[in-house]
Amino acid sequence: MLFVEANGAKIPAIGLGTWELSGRTCARVVEQALRLGYRHVDTAQIYDNEREVGDGVRASGVRRDDVFVTTKVWTSHFVPNDLERSVKESLVKLRLSSVDLVLLHWPNPHVPLEETLGALAHAKRMGLTRHIGVSNFTVALIEQAAALSGEPLVCNQVEYHPYLDQAKVRAACDQHRMALVAYSPIARGRIKSDQTLAEIGHAHHKTPAQICLRWLVQQNVSAIPRTSRVERLSENIEIFDFALTEDEMAIISALASPKGRLTDFGFAPKWD
Ligand code: 1BO
C-alpha cells in the first residue's frame, strides 16, 4: 500500500469510504476491507455509522495501530465546547480511545473559523486525534485555515474524479503540504461505463474503476471509494501493480467538465 505524506501524517493512498453505508452491511464491509488489505477507513458523525465502523475494525482482527481511521465533525458542532463534545461522542461510538484524523466536514460561515480551528487543535492536543484537517474547503478557505490553525492541517477532503477538475484545490493543498483526499473517486459509479477509461484499461488488463483510482493515486491523492460489494473491495485495491503513462494521465484529465460535480448542497461554499 502506498501512502500520501502530508504535514507529518502518512495516509494510506486507498481507503474505504462509508458514506451511506449503515448497519450490519457497514460493519461487514469494513471488516472485509481490512481483511483484504485496506488500512484506511473514513466515516463521519453525520453518516450515523461510527458504531458499525468501530465494530468492523475490531472484527477484522487487524491491529488498531495499523488502521488509519478518519471521522468528521458536523457543522452544527463548530462552537468550541460542542466540537470537543462531538469528537468525544464519536470516540465513544467507535469505541476507540483516539482516531487518526478529525476533519471539519464542511465550512460553516456562521461560526468564526479561528474559533473552530482552535477547538480542533485543542482536540488534537488532548490526544483525541493524531491529526486534524478540513473537508469541502475552497482555495480561499484553505488559505484562511492554514493561516489560522495552531496545528498543521494534513488534508482537505473533497469530491474528485476525472469528470471534476480540482487543479486549483490540489495546488493550494500542495502549497500547504496538505494531502487531497478524494471522495466519490469513481464518480458514484459513472466511471464504470466510461469508454475512454475502458480503452485504457484494456491495455493494462484493468477495469475503468481501477484506471480511475490509479489516475488519482498517481497524482499523490488518497482516494476513498465506497462500495457495499465485497468483490468491488478487491477490485478497488488492486491498482498498485501497474502505472499509467503521462499521455494516459492527460487523456483522463481531459474528461473533466464544468458539470462534473455530483455532490452539492445549499450550504456548500462557492466552489473554485
Ligand atoms: C453530507 C456528506 C458529504 C460527504 O461526506
mmCIF file of C-alpha atoms and ligand atoms in Angstrom:
data_model
loop_
_atom_site.group_PDB
_atom_site.id
_atom_site.type_symbol
_atom_site.label_atom_id
_atom_site.label_comp_id
_atom_site.label_asym_id
_atom_site.label_seq_id
_atom_site.Cartn_x
_atom_site.Cartn_y
_atom_site.Cartn_z
ATOM 1 C CA MET A 1 0.000 0.000 0.000
ATOM 2 C CA LEU A 2 1.289 3.434 -0.919
ATOM 3 C CA PHE A 3 0.950 6.356 1.470
ATOM 4 C CA VAL A 4 0.332 10.035 0.901
ATOM 5 C CA GLU A 5 2.558 12.024 3.249
ATOM 6 C CA ALA A 6 1.299 15.378 4.446
ATOM 7 C CA ASN A 7 2.419 17.597 7.317
ATOM 8 C CA GLY A 8 3.548 14.641 9.420
ATOM 9 C CA ALA A 9 0.690 12.276 8.517
ATOM 10 C CA LYS A 10 1.037 9.097 6.459
ATOM 11 C CA ILE A 11 -2.356 8.485 4.868
ATOM 12 C CA PRO A 12 -2.859 5.182 3.027
ATOM 13 C CA ALA A 13 -3.481 6.011 -0.647
ATOM 14 C CA ILE A 14 -6.635 3.883 -0.814
ATOM 15 C CA GLY A 15 -9.236 3.898 1.929
ATOM 16 C CA LEU A 16 -12.786 2.712 2.352
ATOM 17 C CA GLY A 17 -15.426 5.439 2.189
ATOM 18 C CA THR A 18 -18.514 4.649 4.272
ATOM 19 C CA TRP A 19 -20.900 7.470 3.332
ATOM 20 C CA GLU A 20 -24.388 5.887 3.010
ATOM 21 C CA LEU A 21 -23.273 2.529 4.434
ATOM 22 C CA SER A 22 -25.195 1.513 7.510
ATOM 23 C CA GLY A 23 -25.967 -1.285 9.940
ATOM 24 C CA ARG A 24 -24.563 -4.772 9.516
ATOM 25 C CA THR A 25 -23.594 -4.119 5.884
ATOM 26 C CA CYS A 26 -21.309 -1.330 7.026
ATOM 27 C CA ALA A 27 -19.653 -3.435 9.757
ATOM 28 C CA ARG A 28 -19.247 -6.377 7.350
ATOM 29 C CA VAL A 29 -17.741 -4.266 4.551
ATOM 30 C CA VAL A 30 -15.287 -2.570 6.935
ATOM 31 C CA GLU A 31 -14.239 -5.953 8.334
ATOM 32 C CA GLN A 32 -13.801 -7.463 4.847
ATOM 33 C CA ALA A 33 -11.918 -4.448 3.535
ATOM 34 C CA LEU A 34 -9.392 -4.657 6.360
ATOM 35 C CA ARG A 35 -9.015 -8.410 5.888
ATOM 36 C CA LEU A 36 -8.282 -7.742 2.194
ATOM 37 C CA GLY A 37 -5.511 -5.269 2.982
ATOM 38 C CA TYR A 38 -7.188 -1.887 3.329
ATOM 39 C CA ARG A 39 -5.655 0.155 6.139
ATOM 40 C CA HIS A 40 -7.735 3.332 5.948
ATOM 41 C CA VAL A 41 -11.417 3.793 6.823
ATOM 42 C CA ASP A 42 -13.352 7.038 6.522
ATOM 43 C CA THR A 43 -16.512 7.816 8.480
ATOM 44 C CA ALA A 44 -18.283 10.914 9.831
ATOM 45 C CA GLN A 45 -20.602 11.827 12.626
ATOM 46 C CA ILE A 46 -23.351 12.655 10.100
ATOM 47 C CA TYR A 47 -23.096 9.215 8.425
ATOM 48 C CA ASP A 48 -24.521 7.711 11.616
ATOM 49 C CA ASN A 49 -22.369 4.591 11.214
ATOM 50 C CA GLU A 50 -19.419 5.213 13.542
ATOM 51 C CA ARG A 51 -20.581 2.376 15.820
ATOM 52 C CA GLU A 52 -20.593 -0.077 12.906
ATOM 53 C CA VAL A 53 -17.249 1.183 11.592
ATOM 54 C CA GLY A 54 -15.723 0.526 15.026
ATOM 55 C CA ASP A 55 -17.318 -2.931 15.118
ATOM 56 C CA GLY A 56 -15.865 -3.722 11.679
ATOM 57 C CA VAL A 57 -12.384 -2.581 12.699
ATOM 58 C CA ARG A 58 -12.449 -4.826 15.771
ATOM 59 C CA ALA A 59 -13.938 -7.815 13.928
ATOM 60 C CA SER A 60 -11.187 -7.659 11.278
ATOM 61 C CA GLY A 61 -8.519 -8.632 13.791
ATOM 62 C CA VAL A 62 -6.164 -6.022 12.296
ATOM 63 C CA ARG A 63 -4.175 -4.196 14.970
ATOM 64 C CA ARG A 64 -5.669 -0.813 15.779
ATOM 65 C CA ASP A 65 -2.316 0.909 15.209
ATOM 66 C CA ASP A 66 -2.239 -0.414 11.647
ATOM 67 C CA VAL A 67 -5.537 1.201 10.616
ATOM 68 C CA PHE A 68 -5.919 4.884 9.742
ATOM 69 C CA VAL A 69 -9.381 5.937 10.974
ATOM 70 C CA THR A 70 -10.868 9.290 9.966
ATOM 71 C CA THR A 71 -14.041 10.873 11.268
ATOM 72 C CA LYS A 72 -15.615 14.285 10.730
ATOM 73 C CA VAL A 73 -17.403 16.830 12.869
ATOM 74 C CA TRP A 74 -20.699 18.104 11.505
ATOM 75 C CA THR A 75 -21.133 21.872 11.059
ATOM 76 C CA SER A 76 -23.687 22.210 13.861
ATOM 77 C CA HIS A 77 -20.924 21.396 16.372
ATOM 78 C CA PHE A 78 -18.377 24.013 15.374
ATOM 79 C CA VAL A 79 -18.687 26.145 18.515
ATOM 80 C CA PRO A 80 -15.632 25.163 20.636
ATOM 81 C CA ASN A 81 -17.262 23.231 23.529
ATOM 82 C CA ASP A 82 -19.598 21.466 21.124
ATOM 83 C CA LEU A 83 -16.707 20.406 18.948
ATOM 84 C CA GLU A 84 -14.856 18.751 21.813
ATOM 85 C CA ARG A 85 -18.048 17.040 22.981
ATOM 86 C CA SER A 86 -18.772 15.873 19.459
ATOM 87 C CA VAL A 87 -15.317 14.333 18.953
ATOM 88 C CA LYS A 88 -15.590 12.554 22.305
ATOM 89 C CA GLU A 89 -19.017 11.240 21.288
ATOM 90 C CA SER A 90 -17.542 9.911 18.034
ATOM 91 C CA LEU A 91 -14.854 8.081 20.026
ATOM 92 C CA VAL A 92 -17.482 6.536 22.286
ATOM 93 C CA LYS A 93 -19.443 5.318 19.260
ATOM 94 C CA LEU A 94 -16.326 3.999 17.538
ATOM 95 C CA ARG A 95 -15.168 2.546 20.854
ATOM 96 C CA LEU A 96 -11.680 3.871 20.202
ATOM 97 C CA SER A 97 -9.518 5.934 22.523
ATOM 98 C CA SER A 98 -8.437 8.164 19.621
ATOM 99 C CA VAL A 99 -8.727 8.436 15.863
ATOM 100 C CA ASP A 100 -6.036 9.217 13.305
ATOM 101 C CA LEU A 101 -7.745 12.186 11.716
ATOM 102 C CA VAL A 102 -10.641 14.502 12.539
ATOM 103 C CA LEU A 103 -11.974 16.798 9.810
ATOM 104 C CA LEU A 104 -14.330 19.772 9.766
ATOM 105 C CA HIS A 105 -16.923 18.224 7.453
ATOM 106 C CA TRP A 106 -17.986 21.390 5.588
ATOM 107 C CA PRO A 107 -17.178 25.059 6.069
ATOM 108 C CA ASN A 108 -19.622 26.914 8.336
ATOM 109 C CA PRO A 109 -19.600 30.678 7.720
ATOM 110 C CA HIS A 110 -21.770 31.266 10.815
ATOM 111 C CA VAL A 111 -19.025 30.339 13.296
ATOM 112 C CA PRO A 112 -15.633 32.137 13.113
ATOM 113 C CA LEU A 113 -13.174 29.696 11.525
ATOM 114 C CA GLU A 114 -10.486 30.712 14.024
ATOM 115 C CA GLU A 115 -12.625 29.507 16.942
ATOM 116 C CA THR A 116 -13.465 26.192 15.326
ATOM 117 C CA LEU A 117 -9.868 25.571 14.335
ATOM 118 C CA GLY A 118 -8.766 26.467 17.869
ATOM 119 C CA ALA A 119 -11.109 23.786 19.222
ATOM 120 C CA LEU A 120 -9.921 21.281 16.635
ATOM 121 C CA ALA A 121 -6.276 21.918 17.551
ATOM 122 C CA HIS A 122 -7.238 21.537 21.215
ATOM 123 C CA ALA A 123 -8.826 18.144 20.452
ATOM 124 C CA LYS A 124 -5.535 17.100 18.896
ATOM 125 C CA ARG A 125 -3.508 18.322 21.886
ATOM 126 C CA MET A 126 -5.853 16.414 24.196
ATOM 127 C CA GLY A 127 -4.903 13.236 22.305
ATOM 128 C CA LEU A 128 -8.376 12.653 20.861
ATOM 129 C CA THR A 129 -6.890 12.555 17.353
ATOM 130 C CA ARG A 130 -3.393 12.249 15.891
ATOM 131 C CA HIS A 131 -4.073 14.690 13.060
ATOM 132 C CA ILE A 132 -6.591 17.319 12.001
ATOM 133 C CA GLY A 133 -7.837 18.616 8.664
ATOM 134 C CA VAL A 134 -10.744 20.012 6.689
ATOM 135 C CA SER A 135 -13.215 18.896 4.058
ATOM 136 C CA ASN A 136 -15.020 20.670 1.227
ATOM 137 C CA PHE A 137 -12.803 23.731 1.614
ATOM 138 C CA THR A 138 -12.206 26.037 -1.359
ATOM 139 C CA VAL A 139 -8.835 27.624 -2.166
ATOM 140 C CA ALA A 140 -9.712 30.796 -0.225
ATOM 141 C CA LEU A 141 -10.813 28.767 2.782
ATOM 142 C CA ILE A 142 -7.690 26.583 2.644
ATOM 143 C CA GLU A 143 -5.585 29.761 2.727
ATOM 144 C CA GLN A 144 -7.513 31.110 5.722
ATOM 145 C CA ALA A 145 -7.448 27.815 7.565
ATOM 146 C CA ALA A 146 -3.722 27.262 7.025
ATOM 147 C CA ALA A 147 -3.018 30.766 8.346
ATOM 148 C CA LEU A 148 -5.292 30.409 11.388
ATOM 149 C CA SER A 149 -4.660 26.861 12.544
ATOM 150 C CA GLY A 150 -2.453 26.355 15.598
ATOM 151 C CA GLU A 151 -1.688 22.786 14.482
ATOM 152 C CA PRO A 152 -0.804 21.572 10.986
ATOM 153 C CA LEU A 153 -3.762 20.659 8.791
ATOM 154 C CA VAL A 154 -2.979 17.429 6.981
ATOM 155 C CA CYS A 155 -5.701 17.265 4.353
ATOM 156 C CA ASN A 156 -8.658 18.689 2.535
ATOM 157 C CA GLN A 157 -11.165 16.000 1.611
ATOM 158 C CA VAL A 158 -13.164 16.949 -1.494
ATOM 159 C CA GLU A 159 -15.042 15.365 -4.361
ATOM 160 C CA TYR A 160 -12.513 14.430 -7.031
ATOM 161 C CA HIS A 161 -12.710 12.171 -10.072
ATOM 162 C CA PRO A 162 -11.910 12.532 -13.789
ATOM 163 C CA TYR A 163 -15.123 14.478 -14.514
ATOM 164 C CA LEU A 164 -14.298 17.240 -12.000
ATOM 165 C CA ASP A 165 -11.260 19.475 -12.380
ATOM 166 C CA GLN A 166 -9.721 20.119 -8.950
ATOM 167 C CA ALA A 167 -6.407 21.594 -10.164
ATOM 168 C CA LYS A 168 -6.790 24.792 -8.115
ATOM 169 C CA VAL A 169 -7.626 22.966 -4.889
ATOM 170 C CA ARG A 170 -4.801 20.496 -5.498
ATOM 171 C CA ALA A 171 -2.319 23.337 -5.990
ATOM 172 C CA ALA A 172 -3.463 25.033 -2.757
ATOM 173 C CA CYS A 173 -3.137 21.753 -0.860
ATOM 174 C CA ASP A 174 0.346 21.196 -2.289
ATOM 175 C CA GLN A 175 1.382 24.675 -1.274
ATOM 176 C CA HIS A 176 0.407 23.970 2.334
ATOM 177 C CA ARG A 177 1.706 20.378 2.286
ATOM 178 C CA MET A 178 -1.806 19.090 2.768
ATOM 179 C CA ALA A 179 -2.989 15.907 1.128
ATOM 180 C CA LEU A 180 -6.023 15.914 -1.097
ATOM 181 C CA VAL A 181 -8.337 13.057 -0.139
ATOM 182 C CA ALA A 182 -10.857 12.253 -2.883
ATOM 183 C CA TYR A 183 -14.423 11.268 -2.051
ATOM 184 C CA SER A 184 -16.707 9.894 -4.782
ATOM 185 C CA PRO A 185 -13.478 8.971 -6.627
ATOM 186 C CA ILE A 186 -15.257 6.818 -9.180
ATOM 187 C CA ALA A 187 -17.977 9.430 -9.690
ATOM 188 C CA ARG A 188 -20.645 7.410 -7.898
ATOM 189 C CA GLY A 189 -20.206 4.547 -10.358
ATOM 190 C CA ARG A 190 -20.413 6.621 -13.578
ATOM 191 C CA ILE A 191 -16.792 5.746 -14.318
ATOM 192 C CA LYS A 192 -17.656 2.081 -14.799
ATOM 193 C CA SER A 193 -19.216 2.653 -18.213
ATOM 194 C CA ASP A 194 -16.698 5.210 -19.447
ATOM 195 C CA GLN A 195 -15.379 4.276 -22.901
ATOM 196 C CA THR A 196 -12.080 6.163 -22.600
ATOM 197 C CA LEU A 197 -11.242 4.503 -19.299
ATOM 198 C CA ALA A 198 -12.321 1.129 -20.663
ATOM 199 C CA GLU A 199 -9.925 1.507 -23.607
ATOM 200 C CA ILE A 200 -7.008 2.487 -21.374
ATOM 201 C CA GLY A 201 -7.974 -0.348 -19.043
ATOM 202 C CA HIS A 202 -7.874 -2.816 -21.913
ATOM 203 C CA ALA A 203 -4.179 -2.081 -22.456
ATOM 204 C CA HIS A 204 -3.413 -2.696 -18.761
ATOM 205 C CA HIS A 205 -5.914 -5.538 -18.127
ATOM 206 C CA LYS A 206 -7.697 -3.352 -15.606
ATOM 207 C CA THR A 207 -11.282 -2.133 -15.171
ATOM 208 C CA PRO A 208 -12.333 1.512 -15.690
ATOM 209 C CA ALA A 209 -12.634 1.933 -11.895
ATOM 210 C CA GLN A 210 -9.067 0.655 -11.410
ATOM 211 C CA ILE A 211 -7.774 3.041 -14.089
ATOM 212 C CA CYS A 212 -9.601 5.907 -12.403
ATOM 213 C CA LEU A 213 -8.219 5.089 -8.942
ATOM 214 C CA ARG A 214 -4.733 4.663 -10.369
ATOM 215 C CA TRP A 215 -5.053 8.098 -12.023
ATOM 216 C CA LEU A 216 -5.821 9.562 -8.586
ATOM 217 C CA VAL A 217 -3.034 7.868 -6.622
ATOM 218 C CA GLN A 218 -0.537 8.721 -9.346
ATOM 219 C CA GLN A 219 -1.277 12.370 -8.520
ATOM 220 C CA ASN A 220 -0.397 11.685 -4.875
ATOM 221 C CA VAL A 221 -4.085 11.797 -3.962
ATOM 222 C CA SER A 222 -5.628 9.448 -1.405
ATOM 223 C CA ALA A 223 -8.946 8.004 -2.660
ATOM 224 C CA ILE A 224 -11.759 6.585 -0.556
ATOM 225 C CA PRO A 225 -14.097 4.627 -2.844
ATOM 226 C CA ARG A 226 -17.254 3.318 -1.184
ATOM 227 C CA THR A 227 -18.850 0.016 -2.034
ATOM 228 C CA SER A 228 -21.139 -2.407 -0.286
ATOM 229 C CA ARG A 229 -19.983 -5.297 -2.501
ATOM 230 C CA VAL A 230 -17.103 -7.424 -1.347
ATOM 231 C CA GLU A 231 -15.882 -8.217 -4.900
ATOM 232 C CA ARG A 232 -15.559 -4.492 -5.564
ATOM 233 C CA LEU A 233 -13.359 -4.118 -2.483
ATOM 234 C CA SER A 234 -10.673 -6.263 -4.098
ATOM 235 C CA GLU A 235 -11.038 -4.528 -7.442
ATOM 236 C CA ASN A 236 -10.555 -1.109 -5.865
ATOM 237 C CA ILE A 237 -7.328 -2.036 -4.111
ATOM 238 C CA GLU A 238 -5.636 -3.928 -6.953
ATOM 239 C CA ILE A 239 -4.112 -0.836 -8.509
ATOM 240 C CA PHE A 240 -0.538 -0.972 -7.292
ATOM 241 C CA ASP A 241 0.872 -3.347 -9.918
ATOM 242 C CA PHE A 242 0.805 -1.063 -12.962
ATOM 243 C CA ALA A 243 1.346 2.575 -13.924
ATOM 244 C CA LEU A 244 -0.340 4.949 -16.342
ATOM 245 C CA THR A 245 1.782 6.781 -18.882
ATOM 246 C CA GLU A 246 1.884 10.573 -18.942
ATOM 247 C CA ASP A 247 -0.259 10.516 -22.091
ATOM 248 C CA GLU A 248 -2.840 8.315 -20.409
ATOM 249 C CA MET A 249 -2.887 10.608 -17.366
ATOM 250 C CA ALA A 250 -3.504 13.595 -19.655
ATOM 251 C CA ILE A 251 -6.277 11.832 -21.606
ATOM 252 C CA ILE A 252 -8.076 11.052 -18.343
ATOM 253 C CA SER A 253 -7.645 14.600 -17.017
ATOM 254 C CA ALA A 254 -9.242 15.899 -20.236
ATOM 255 C CA LEU A 255 -12.536 14.182 -19.282
ATOM 256 C CA ALA A 256 -13.276 16.983 -16.778
ATOM 257 C CA SER A 257 -16.348 19.066 -17.443
ATOM 258 C CA PRO A 258 -17.918 22.143 -15.776
ATOM 259 C CA LYS A 259 -20.936 19.958 -14.995
ATOM 260 C CA GLY A 260 -18.838 17.248 -13.394
ATOM 261 C CA ARG A 261 -19.652 17.971 -9.743
ATOM 262 C CA LEU A 262 -22.012 15.395 -8.228
ATOM 263 C CA THR A 263 -22.235 16.494 -4.590
ATOM 264 C CA ASP A 264 -23.605 19.947 -3.941
ATOM 265 C CA PHE A 265 -25.812 21.379 -1.228
ATOM 266 C CA GLY A 266 -27.392 24.741 -0.477
ATOM 267 C CA PHE A 267 -24.884 25.186 2.360
ATOM 268 C CA ALA A 268 -21.840 24.439 0.158
ATOM 269 C CA PRO A 269 -19.270 27.211 -0.347
ATOM 270 C CA LYS A 270 -18.912 28.974 -3.704
ATOM 271 C CA TRP A 271 -16.717 26.404 -5.430
ATOM 272 C CA ASP A 272 -13.499 27.400 -7.256
HETATM 273 C C1 1BO B 1 -23.063 15.082 3.535
HETATM 274 C C2 1BO B 1 -21.870 14.194 3.361
HETATM 275 C C3 1BO B 1 -20.967 14.563 2.226
HETATM 276 C C4 1BO B 1 -19.777 13.665 2.019
HETATM 277 O O1 1BO B 1 -19.013 13.416 3.161
#
